Coordinates of C-alpha atoms and ligand atoms in Angstrom, one line a residue:
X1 CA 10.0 26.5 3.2
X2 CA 9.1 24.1 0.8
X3 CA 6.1 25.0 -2.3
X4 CA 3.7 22.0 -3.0
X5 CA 2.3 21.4 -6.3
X6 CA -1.6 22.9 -6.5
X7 CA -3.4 22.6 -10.4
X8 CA 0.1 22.7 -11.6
X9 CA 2.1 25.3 -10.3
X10 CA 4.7 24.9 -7.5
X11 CA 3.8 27.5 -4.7
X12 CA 3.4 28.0 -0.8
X13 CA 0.3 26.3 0.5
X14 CA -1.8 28.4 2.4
X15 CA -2.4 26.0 5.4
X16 CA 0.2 25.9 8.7
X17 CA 3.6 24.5 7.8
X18 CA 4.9 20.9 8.7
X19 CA 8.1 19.8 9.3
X20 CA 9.8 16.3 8.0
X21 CA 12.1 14.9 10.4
X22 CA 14.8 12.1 10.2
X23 CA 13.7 9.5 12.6
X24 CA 17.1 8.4 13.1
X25 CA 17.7 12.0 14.7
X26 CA 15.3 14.0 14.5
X27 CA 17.1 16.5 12.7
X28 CA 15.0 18.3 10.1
X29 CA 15.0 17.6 6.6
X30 CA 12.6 20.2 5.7
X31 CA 10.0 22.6 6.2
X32 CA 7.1 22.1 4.0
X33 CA 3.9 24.2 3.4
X34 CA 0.8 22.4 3.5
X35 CA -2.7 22.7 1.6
X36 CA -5.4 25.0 3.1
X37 CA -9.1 24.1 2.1
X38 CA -9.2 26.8 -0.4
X39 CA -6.0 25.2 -2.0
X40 CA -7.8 21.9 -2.3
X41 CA -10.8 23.4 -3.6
X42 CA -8.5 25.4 -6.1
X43 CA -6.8 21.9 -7.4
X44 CA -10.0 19.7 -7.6
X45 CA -11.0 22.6 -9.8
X46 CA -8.3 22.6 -11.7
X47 CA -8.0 18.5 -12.1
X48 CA -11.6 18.5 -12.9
X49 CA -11.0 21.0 -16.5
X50 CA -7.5 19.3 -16.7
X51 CA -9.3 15.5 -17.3
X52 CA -12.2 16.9 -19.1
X53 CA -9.3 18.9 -21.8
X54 CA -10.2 17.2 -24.9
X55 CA -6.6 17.1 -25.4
X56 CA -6.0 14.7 -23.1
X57 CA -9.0 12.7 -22.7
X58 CA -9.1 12.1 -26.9
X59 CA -4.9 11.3 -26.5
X60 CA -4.2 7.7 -28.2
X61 CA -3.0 5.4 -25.2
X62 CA 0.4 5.6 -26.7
X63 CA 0.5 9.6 -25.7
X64 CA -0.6 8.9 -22.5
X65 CA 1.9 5.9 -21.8
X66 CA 4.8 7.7 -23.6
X67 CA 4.3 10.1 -20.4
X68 CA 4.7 7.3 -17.8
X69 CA 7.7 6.2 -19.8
X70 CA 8.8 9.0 -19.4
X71 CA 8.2 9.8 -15.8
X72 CA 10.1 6.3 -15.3
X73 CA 13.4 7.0 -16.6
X74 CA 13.2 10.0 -14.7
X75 CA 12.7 8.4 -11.9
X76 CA 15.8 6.1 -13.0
X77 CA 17.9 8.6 -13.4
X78 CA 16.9 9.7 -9.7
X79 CA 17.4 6.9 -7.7
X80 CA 20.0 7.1 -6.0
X81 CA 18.5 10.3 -4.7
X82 CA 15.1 8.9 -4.4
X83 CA 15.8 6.1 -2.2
X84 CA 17.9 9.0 -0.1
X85 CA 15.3 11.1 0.5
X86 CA 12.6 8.1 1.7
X87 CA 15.4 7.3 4.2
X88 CA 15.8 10.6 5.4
X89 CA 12.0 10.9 5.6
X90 CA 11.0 7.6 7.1
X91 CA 14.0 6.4 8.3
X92 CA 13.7 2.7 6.3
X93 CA 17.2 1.7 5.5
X94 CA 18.7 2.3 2.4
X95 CA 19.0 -1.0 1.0
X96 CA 14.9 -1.4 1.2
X97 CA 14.4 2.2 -0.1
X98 CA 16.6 1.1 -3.0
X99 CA 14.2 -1.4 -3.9
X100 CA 11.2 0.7 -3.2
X101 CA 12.5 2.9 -5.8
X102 CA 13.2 -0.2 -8.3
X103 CA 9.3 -1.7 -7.4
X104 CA 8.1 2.5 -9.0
X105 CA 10.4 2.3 -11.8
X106 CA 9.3 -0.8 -12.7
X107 CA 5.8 -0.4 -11.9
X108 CA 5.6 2.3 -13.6
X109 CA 6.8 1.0 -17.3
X110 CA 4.6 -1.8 -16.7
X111 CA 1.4 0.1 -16.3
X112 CA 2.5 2.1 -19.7
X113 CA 2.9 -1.4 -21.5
X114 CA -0.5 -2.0 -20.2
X115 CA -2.2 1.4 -21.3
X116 CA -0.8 0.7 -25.1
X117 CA -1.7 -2.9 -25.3
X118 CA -5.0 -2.5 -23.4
X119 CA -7.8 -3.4 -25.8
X120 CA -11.6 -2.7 -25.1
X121 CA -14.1 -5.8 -24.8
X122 CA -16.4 -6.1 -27.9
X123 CA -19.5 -8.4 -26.6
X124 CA -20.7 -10.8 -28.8
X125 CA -24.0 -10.1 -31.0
X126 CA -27.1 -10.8 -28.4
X127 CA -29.4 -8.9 -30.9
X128 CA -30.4 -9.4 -34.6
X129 CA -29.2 -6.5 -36.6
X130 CA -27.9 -4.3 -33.2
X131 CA -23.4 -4.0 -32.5
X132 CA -22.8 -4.0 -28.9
X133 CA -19.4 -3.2 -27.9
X134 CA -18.0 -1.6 -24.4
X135 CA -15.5 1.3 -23.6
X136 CA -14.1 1.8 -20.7
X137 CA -13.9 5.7 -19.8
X138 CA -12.3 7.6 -17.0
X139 CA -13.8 8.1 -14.1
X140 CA -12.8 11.9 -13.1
X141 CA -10.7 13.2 -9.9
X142 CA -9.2 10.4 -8.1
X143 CA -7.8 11.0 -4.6
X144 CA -4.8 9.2 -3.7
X145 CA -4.4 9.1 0.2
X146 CA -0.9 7.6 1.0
X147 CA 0.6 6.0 4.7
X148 CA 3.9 7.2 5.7
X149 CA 5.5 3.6 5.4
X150 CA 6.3 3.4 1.3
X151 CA 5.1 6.7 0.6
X152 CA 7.2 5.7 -3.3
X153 CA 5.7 2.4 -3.3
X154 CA 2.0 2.8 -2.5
X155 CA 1.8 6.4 -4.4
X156 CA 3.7 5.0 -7.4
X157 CA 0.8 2.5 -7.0
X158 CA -2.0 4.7 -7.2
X159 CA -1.2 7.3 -9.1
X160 CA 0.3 5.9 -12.4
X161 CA -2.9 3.8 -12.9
X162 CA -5.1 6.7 -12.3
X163 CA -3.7 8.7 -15.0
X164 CA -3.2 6.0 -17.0
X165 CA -7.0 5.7 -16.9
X166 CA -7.3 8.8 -18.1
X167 CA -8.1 10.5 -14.8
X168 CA -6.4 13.5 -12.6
X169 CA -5.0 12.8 -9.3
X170 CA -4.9 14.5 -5.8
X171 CA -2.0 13.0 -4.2
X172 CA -2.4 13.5 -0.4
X173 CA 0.9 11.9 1.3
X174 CA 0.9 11.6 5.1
X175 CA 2.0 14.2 7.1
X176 CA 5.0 13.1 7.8
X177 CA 6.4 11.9 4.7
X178 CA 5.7 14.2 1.8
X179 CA 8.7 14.8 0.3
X180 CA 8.2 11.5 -1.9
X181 CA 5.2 12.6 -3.3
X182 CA 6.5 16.1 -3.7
X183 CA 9.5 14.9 -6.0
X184 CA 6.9 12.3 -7.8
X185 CA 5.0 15.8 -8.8
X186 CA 8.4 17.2 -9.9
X187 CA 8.7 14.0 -12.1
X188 CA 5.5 14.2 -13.5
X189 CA 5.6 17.9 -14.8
X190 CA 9.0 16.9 -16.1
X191 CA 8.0 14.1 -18.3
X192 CA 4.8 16.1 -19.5
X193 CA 2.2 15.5 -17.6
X194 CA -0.2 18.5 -18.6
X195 CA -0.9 20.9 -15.9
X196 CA -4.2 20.4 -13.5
X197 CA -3.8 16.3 -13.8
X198 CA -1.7 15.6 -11.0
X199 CA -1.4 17.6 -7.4
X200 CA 0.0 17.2 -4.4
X201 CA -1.8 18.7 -1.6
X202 CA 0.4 18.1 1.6
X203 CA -1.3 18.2 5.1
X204 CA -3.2 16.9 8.2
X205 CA -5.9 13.6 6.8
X206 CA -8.3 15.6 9.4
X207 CA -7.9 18.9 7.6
X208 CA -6.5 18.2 4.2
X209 CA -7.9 14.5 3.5
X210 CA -11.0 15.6 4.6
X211 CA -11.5 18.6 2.6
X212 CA -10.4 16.0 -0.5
X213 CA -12.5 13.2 -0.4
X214 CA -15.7 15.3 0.9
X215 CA -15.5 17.6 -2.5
X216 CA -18.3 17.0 -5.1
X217 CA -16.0 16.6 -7.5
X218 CA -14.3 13.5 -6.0
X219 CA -15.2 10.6 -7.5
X220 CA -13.3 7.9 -6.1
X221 CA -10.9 7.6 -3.3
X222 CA -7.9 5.3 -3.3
X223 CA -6.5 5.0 0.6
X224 CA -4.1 3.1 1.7
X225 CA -3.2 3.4 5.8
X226 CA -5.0 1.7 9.0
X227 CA -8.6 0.0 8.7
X228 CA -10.0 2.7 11.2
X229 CA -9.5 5.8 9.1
X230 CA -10.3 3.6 6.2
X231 CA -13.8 2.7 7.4
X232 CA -14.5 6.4 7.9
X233 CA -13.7 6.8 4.3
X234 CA -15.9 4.2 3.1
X235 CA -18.8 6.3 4.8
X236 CA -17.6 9.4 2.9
X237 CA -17.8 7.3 -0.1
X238 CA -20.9 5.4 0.7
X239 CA -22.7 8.7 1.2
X240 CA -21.3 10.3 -2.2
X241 CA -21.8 6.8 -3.8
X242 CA -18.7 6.8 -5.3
X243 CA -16.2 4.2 -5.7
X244 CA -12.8 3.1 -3.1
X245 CA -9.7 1.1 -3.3
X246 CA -9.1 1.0 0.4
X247 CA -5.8 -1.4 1.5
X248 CA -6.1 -1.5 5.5
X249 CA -4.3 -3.2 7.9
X250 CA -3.3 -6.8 8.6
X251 CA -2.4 -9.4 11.6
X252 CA -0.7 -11.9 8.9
X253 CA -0.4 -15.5 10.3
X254 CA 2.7 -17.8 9.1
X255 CA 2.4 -21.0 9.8
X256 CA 5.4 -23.7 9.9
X257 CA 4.4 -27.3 9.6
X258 CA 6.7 -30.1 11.2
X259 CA 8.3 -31.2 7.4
X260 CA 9.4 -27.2 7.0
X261 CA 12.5 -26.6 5.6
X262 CA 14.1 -24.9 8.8
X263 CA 16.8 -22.9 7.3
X264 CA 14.7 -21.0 4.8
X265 CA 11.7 -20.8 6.9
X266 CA 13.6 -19.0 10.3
X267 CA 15.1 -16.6 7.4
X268 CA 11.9 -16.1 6.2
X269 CA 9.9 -15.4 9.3
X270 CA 12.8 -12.9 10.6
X271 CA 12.2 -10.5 6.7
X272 CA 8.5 -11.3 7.0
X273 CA 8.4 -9.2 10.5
X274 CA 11.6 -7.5 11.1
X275 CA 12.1 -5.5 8.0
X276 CA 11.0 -2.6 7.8
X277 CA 11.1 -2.3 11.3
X278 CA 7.9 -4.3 11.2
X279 CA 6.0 -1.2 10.1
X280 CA 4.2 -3.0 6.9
X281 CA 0.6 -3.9 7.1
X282 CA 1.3 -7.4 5.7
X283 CA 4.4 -8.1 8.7
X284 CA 4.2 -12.0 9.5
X285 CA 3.1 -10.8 13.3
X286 CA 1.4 -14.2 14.5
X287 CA 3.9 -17.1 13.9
X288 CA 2.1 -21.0 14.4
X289 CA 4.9 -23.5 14.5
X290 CA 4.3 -27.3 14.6
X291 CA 5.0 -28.5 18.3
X292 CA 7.5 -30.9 16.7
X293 CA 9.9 -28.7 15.6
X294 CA 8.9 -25.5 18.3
X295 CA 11.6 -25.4 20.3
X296 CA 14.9 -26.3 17.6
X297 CA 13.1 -23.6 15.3
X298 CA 12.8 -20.9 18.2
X299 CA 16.1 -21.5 19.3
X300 CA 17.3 -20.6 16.3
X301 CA 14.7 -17.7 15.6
X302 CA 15.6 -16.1 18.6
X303 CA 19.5 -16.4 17.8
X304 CA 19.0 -14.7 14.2
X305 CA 17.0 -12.0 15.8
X306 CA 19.5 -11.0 18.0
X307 CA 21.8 -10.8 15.3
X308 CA 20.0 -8.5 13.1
X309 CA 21.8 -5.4 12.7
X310 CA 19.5 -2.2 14.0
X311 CA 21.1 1.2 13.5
X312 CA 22.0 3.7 10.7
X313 CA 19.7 3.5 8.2
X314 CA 22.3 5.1 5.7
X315 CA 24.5 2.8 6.3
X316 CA 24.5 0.0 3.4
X317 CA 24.5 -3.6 5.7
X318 CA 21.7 -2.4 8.2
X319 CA 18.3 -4.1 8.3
X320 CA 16.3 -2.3 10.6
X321 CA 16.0 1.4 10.6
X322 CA 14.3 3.3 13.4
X323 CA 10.6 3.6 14.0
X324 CA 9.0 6.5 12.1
X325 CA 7.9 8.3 15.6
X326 CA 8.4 8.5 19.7
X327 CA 4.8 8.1 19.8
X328 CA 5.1 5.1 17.6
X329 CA 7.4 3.7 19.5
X330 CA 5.7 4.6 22.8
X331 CA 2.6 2.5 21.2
X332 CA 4.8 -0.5 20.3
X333 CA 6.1 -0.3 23.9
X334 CA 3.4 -0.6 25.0
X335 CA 2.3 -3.4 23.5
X336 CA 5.1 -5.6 24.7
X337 CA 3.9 -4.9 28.2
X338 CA 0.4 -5.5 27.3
X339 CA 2.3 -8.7 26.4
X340 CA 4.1 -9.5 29.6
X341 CA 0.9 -8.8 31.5
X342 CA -1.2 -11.0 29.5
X343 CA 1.3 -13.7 30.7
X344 CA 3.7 -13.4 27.6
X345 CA 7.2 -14.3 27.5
X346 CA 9.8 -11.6 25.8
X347 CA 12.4 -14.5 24.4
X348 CA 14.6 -11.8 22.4
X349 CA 14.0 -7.9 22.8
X350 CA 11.1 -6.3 24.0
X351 CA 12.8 -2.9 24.7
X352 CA 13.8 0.5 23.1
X353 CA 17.8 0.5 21.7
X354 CA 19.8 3.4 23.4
X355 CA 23.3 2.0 22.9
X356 CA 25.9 3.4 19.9
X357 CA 24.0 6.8 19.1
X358 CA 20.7 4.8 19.0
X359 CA 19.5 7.4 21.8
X360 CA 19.2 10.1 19.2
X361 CA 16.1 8.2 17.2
X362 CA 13.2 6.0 17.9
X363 CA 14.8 2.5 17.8
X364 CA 13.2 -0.3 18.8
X365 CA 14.7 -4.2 19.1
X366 CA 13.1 -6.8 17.3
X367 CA 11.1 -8.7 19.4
X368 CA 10.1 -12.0 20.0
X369 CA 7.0 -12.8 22.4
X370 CA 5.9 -16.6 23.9
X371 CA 3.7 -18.2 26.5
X372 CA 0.0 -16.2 24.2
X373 CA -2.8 -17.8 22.7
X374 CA -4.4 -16.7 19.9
X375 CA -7.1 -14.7 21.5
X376 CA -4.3 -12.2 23.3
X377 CA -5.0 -8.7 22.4
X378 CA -1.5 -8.4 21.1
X379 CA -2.3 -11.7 18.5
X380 CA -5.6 -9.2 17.7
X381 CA -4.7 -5.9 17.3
X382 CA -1.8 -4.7 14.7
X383 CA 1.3 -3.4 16.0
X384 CA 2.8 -2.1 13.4
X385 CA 6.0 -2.9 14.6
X386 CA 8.8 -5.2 15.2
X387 CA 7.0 -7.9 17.6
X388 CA 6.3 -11.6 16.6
X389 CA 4.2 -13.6 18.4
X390 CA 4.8 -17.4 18.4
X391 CA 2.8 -20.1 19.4
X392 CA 2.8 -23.8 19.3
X393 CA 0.2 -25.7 17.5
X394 CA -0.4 -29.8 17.3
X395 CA -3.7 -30.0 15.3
X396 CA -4.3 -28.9 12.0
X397 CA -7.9 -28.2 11.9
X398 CA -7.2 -25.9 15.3
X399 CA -4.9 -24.1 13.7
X400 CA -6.4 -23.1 10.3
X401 CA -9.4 -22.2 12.8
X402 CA -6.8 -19.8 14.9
X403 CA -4.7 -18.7 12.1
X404 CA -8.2 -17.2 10.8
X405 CA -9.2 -16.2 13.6
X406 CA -8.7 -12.1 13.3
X407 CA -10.7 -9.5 11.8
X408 CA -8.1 -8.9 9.4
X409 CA -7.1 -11.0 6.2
X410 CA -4.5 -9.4 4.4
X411 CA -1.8 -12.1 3.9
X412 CA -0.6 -15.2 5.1
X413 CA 2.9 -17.5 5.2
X414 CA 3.0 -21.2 4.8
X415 CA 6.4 -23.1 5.6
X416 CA 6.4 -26.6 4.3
X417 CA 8.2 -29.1 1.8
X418 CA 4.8 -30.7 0.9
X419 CA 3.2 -28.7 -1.7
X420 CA -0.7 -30.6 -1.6
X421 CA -0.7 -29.7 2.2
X422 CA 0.9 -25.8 1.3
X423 CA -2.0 -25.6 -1.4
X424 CA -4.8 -27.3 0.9
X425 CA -4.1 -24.5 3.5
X426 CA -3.9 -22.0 1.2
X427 CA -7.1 -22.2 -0.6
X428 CA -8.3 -22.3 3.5
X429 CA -6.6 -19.5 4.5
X430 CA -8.8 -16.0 4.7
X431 CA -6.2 -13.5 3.5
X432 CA -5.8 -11.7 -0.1
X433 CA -2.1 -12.6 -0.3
X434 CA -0.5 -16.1 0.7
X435 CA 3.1 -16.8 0.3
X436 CA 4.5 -20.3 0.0
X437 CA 8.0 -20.8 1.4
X438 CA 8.7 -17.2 0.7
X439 CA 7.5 -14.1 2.4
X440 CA 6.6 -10.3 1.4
X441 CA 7.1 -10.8 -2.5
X442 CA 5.4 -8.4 -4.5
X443 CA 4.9 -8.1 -8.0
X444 CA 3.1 -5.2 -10.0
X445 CA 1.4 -7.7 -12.4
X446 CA -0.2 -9.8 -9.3
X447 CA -3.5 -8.0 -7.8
X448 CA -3.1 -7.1 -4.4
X449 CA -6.2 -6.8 -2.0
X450 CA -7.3 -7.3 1.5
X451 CA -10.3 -10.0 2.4
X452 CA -12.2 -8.7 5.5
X453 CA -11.3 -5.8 7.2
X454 CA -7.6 -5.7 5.6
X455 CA -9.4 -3.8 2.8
X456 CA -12.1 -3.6 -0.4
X457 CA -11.1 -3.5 -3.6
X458 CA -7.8 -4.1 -5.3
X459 CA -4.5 -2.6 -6.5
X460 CA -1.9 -3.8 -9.3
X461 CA -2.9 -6.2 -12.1
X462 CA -2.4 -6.1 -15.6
X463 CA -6.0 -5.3 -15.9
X464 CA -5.4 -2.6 -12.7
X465 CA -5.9 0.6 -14.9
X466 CA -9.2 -0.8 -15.4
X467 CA -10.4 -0.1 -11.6
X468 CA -9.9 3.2 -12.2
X469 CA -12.4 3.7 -15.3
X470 CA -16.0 3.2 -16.2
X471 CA -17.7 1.2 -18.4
X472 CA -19.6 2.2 -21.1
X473 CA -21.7 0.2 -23.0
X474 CA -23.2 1.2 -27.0
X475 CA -25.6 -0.2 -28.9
X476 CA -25.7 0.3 -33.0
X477 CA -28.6 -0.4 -34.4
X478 CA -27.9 -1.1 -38.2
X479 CA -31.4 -1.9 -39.3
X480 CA -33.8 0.5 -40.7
X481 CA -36.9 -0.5 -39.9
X482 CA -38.9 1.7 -37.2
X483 CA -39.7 0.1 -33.9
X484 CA -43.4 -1.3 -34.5
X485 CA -44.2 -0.5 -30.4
X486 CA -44.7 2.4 -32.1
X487 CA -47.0 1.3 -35.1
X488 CA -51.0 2.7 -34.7
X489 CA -53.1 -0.8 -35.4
Ligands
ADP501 P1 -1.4 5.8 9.9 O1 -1.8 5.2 11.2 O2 -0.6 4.8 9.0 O3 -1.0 7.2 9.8 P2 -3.9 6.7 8.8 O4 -5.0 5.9 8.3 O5 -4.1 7.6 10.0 O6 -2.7 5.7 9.1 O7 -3.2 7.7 7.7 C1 -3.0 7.3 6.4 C2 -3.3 8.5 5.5 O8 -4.7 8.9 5.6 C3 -2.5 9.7 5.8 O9 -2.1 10.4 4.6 C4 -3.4 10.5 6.7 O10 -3.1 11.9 6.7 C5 -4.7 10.3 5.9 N1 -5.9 10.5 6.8 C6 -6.1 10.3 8.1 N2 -7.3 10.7 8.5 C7 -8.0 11.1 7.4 C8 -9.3 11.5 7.1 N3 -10.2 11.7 8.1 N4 -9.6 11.9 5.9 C9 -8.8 11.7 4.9 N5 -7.5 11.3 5.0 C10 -7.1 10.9 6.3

């Protein structure tokens, strides 16, 4: 049975044990103890003295970053196994976790660089004889809540600018995946972290998560994972006025105009959706092509689709792993035949993979879906799979209308050789992220953030250590004189 990491010390949670699977065969990876509320209670405790130890919070930025650095060649020197063990606990294929685990390395020295060259604002002078100036402090315990999709990624993500900021973390991963975050605590204590700052309190969100964020001592949560359980969160916060980060789901629209170059836009459209088995909340789901070039370009979507190899995700050349659960894939299921009775036409997939050992895990074949409108519930609600929806579209006005049409406004693709029109309809589209002639790039340095219900707040950013502190402005007086309010006349 595997300890978690409570206020520093490895031991067995007191909560009932969960199991990590391999979705590729369900064979089990490991046993792993999980958090009771007594343990979260003892580690918000313990994170709360751990921020407030003058020892850390009066360490020079250098100290603190010197720590991340730290923590990153660690995690440099673990990659290979890293990138292992998300594969083995979410099934992604090992190419992608590879570069998950590059994104955290790389994320993480970044944020460091930050934290030593980050330099307070000094306002100017507004008042005779008074110095304004303004610090930023940190804001206390932060919980990180983390989705089972990039546990490395989106905790790397969280937690590195949380501490950077001077603050302690409670990392809770998703059930399912935790022995990410379990390692990333292992990392941590390795590289110095002092004890208290960082745990990882594994667990059910309605037990474990819940006991976190509803703690006094809370005072901001960072969530990533769907827009339902993030709204509830917002209401915890709302009612504890504290502060969120909360990056939600998306229904991302590509669009490919007529003057597209067709080569790199079908090999766009197929990453945008089909890696990661679909299971990313800014997947290209709802693909507009112009009517011009519909039926050449989904010709030739649907013939690279077929192609893409599904299987093994140990093995080095495949692209799409497994999903991360039978009930997942039971729910992607059955939205394809939500789409067929809607009136949708499956042009490439549409069904569960049993074929060459794929009967041992929960694989499911890219699909390709025709013959919708916009307004179909599968165009509506995420998936969270592999399923593209493609339509045809004529008018332009129509289809920036449609392409925003959907409560959700994460991201956006735009295919097209012209860059006035690719820059028109991307100051019009409604979405935090918009890729031109590219898809699913990512960059630490480049906020990411949700409009509408894909999210509130951001993540990343040079300036992204700064959403986890607090401001605090001083005023020196450096005149003399007593305040003559005061004077009797
Ligand atoms: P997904 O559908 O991707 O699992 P969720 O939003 O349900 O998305 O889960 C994302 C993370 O939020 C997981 O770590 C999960 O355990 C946690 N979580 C779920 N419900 C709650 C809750 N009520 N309070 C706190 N955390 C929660």
């Amino acid at each position: 049975m595997k300890k978690i990491f409570i206020a520093g010390q490895w031991k067995l949670g007191r909560g009932k044990p969960t199991k990590s699977h391999y979705p590729a065969d369900y064979s089990q990876n490991a046993e792993i103890s999980t958090a009771s509320v007594d343990d979260v209670n003892d580690a918000i405790l313990a994170a709360e003295a751990a921020w407030r130890d003058p020892a850390w919070r009066n360490s020079l930025p250098s100290e603190k970053a010197a720590i991340l650095f730290k923590a990153a060649n660690l995690l440099e020197e673990k990659k290979t196994f890293l990138a292992k063990l998300q594969t083995r606990d979410n099934g992604k294929p090992i190419s992608e976790t590879t570069g998950l685990v590059n994104s955290a390395i790389a994320t993480t020295r970044y944020i460091a660089s930050c934290l030593e060259t980050l330099d307070s604002e000094l306002t100017n002078q507004r008042i005779q004889s008074v110095l304004t100036f303004t610090t930023y402090e940190p804001i206390g315990v932060v919980a990180a809540i983390t989705p089972w999709n990039s546990p490395i990624a989106s905790e790397i993500q969280k937690i590195v600018p949380a501490l950077a900021g001077g603050n302690a973390v409670i990392l809770k991963p998703a059930e399912a995946t935790s022995l990410i975050a379990l390692e990333l605590a292992a990392i941590f204590e390795e590289a110095g972290l002092p004890a208290g700052l960082l745990s990882v309190l594994t667990g059910k969100g309605s037990v474990v998560g819940e006991a976190i964020v509803h703690h006094p001592l809370v005072q901001k949560i960072s969530f990533t994972g769907s827009t339902s359980t993030g709204k509830h969160l917002a209401h915890v916060a709302a009612d504890k006025l504290i502060s969120t980060a909360l990056e939600l789901g998306g229904k991302s629209p590509t669009i490919v105009f007529a003057d597209a170059n067709i080569d790199m836009a079908v090999n766009g459209v197929i990453y945008g959706i089909f890696s990661s088995s679909g299971q990313a909340c800014i997947a290209g789901s709802r693909l507009f092509v112009h009517q011009h070039i519909y039926d050449e370009f989904l010709d030739a979507l649907v013939k690279k689709t077929k192609n893409i190899i599904v299987g093994d995700p140990e093995a080095p050349d495949t692209q799409m792993g497994p999903l991360i659960s039978e009930s997942h894939l039971k729910s992607v299921d059955d939205y394809v035949n939500m789409a067929k009775a809607e009136g949708g036409k499956v042009m490439a997939g549409g069904e569960r993979l049993m074929s060459d050992g794929r009967d041992q895990g929960s694989y499911y074949a890219p699909t390709i879906i025709t013959g919708l409108s916009n307004e179909a519930q599968v165009c509506q609600e995420e998936i969270f799979g592999p399923v593209l929806v493609v339509m045809p579209f004529s008018d332009e006005e129509a289809l920036v209308a449609e392409a925003n049409n959907s409560i959700y406004g994460l991201a956006a693709g735009i295919w097209t050789e012209d860059y006035r029109k690719a820059l028109t309809t991307a100051k019009r589209l409604e979405a935090g992220t918009i890729w031109i002639n590219t898809y699913k790039k990512f960059s630490i340095a480049t906020p990411f953030s949700g409009h509408k219900e894909s999210g509130v707040g951001k993540e990343k950013g040079r300036l992204g250590i700064l959403d986890y502190m607090q401001t605090k402005s001083i005023f020196l007086n450096l005149d003399d004189t007593p305040n003559p309010w005061c004077e009797v006349k």
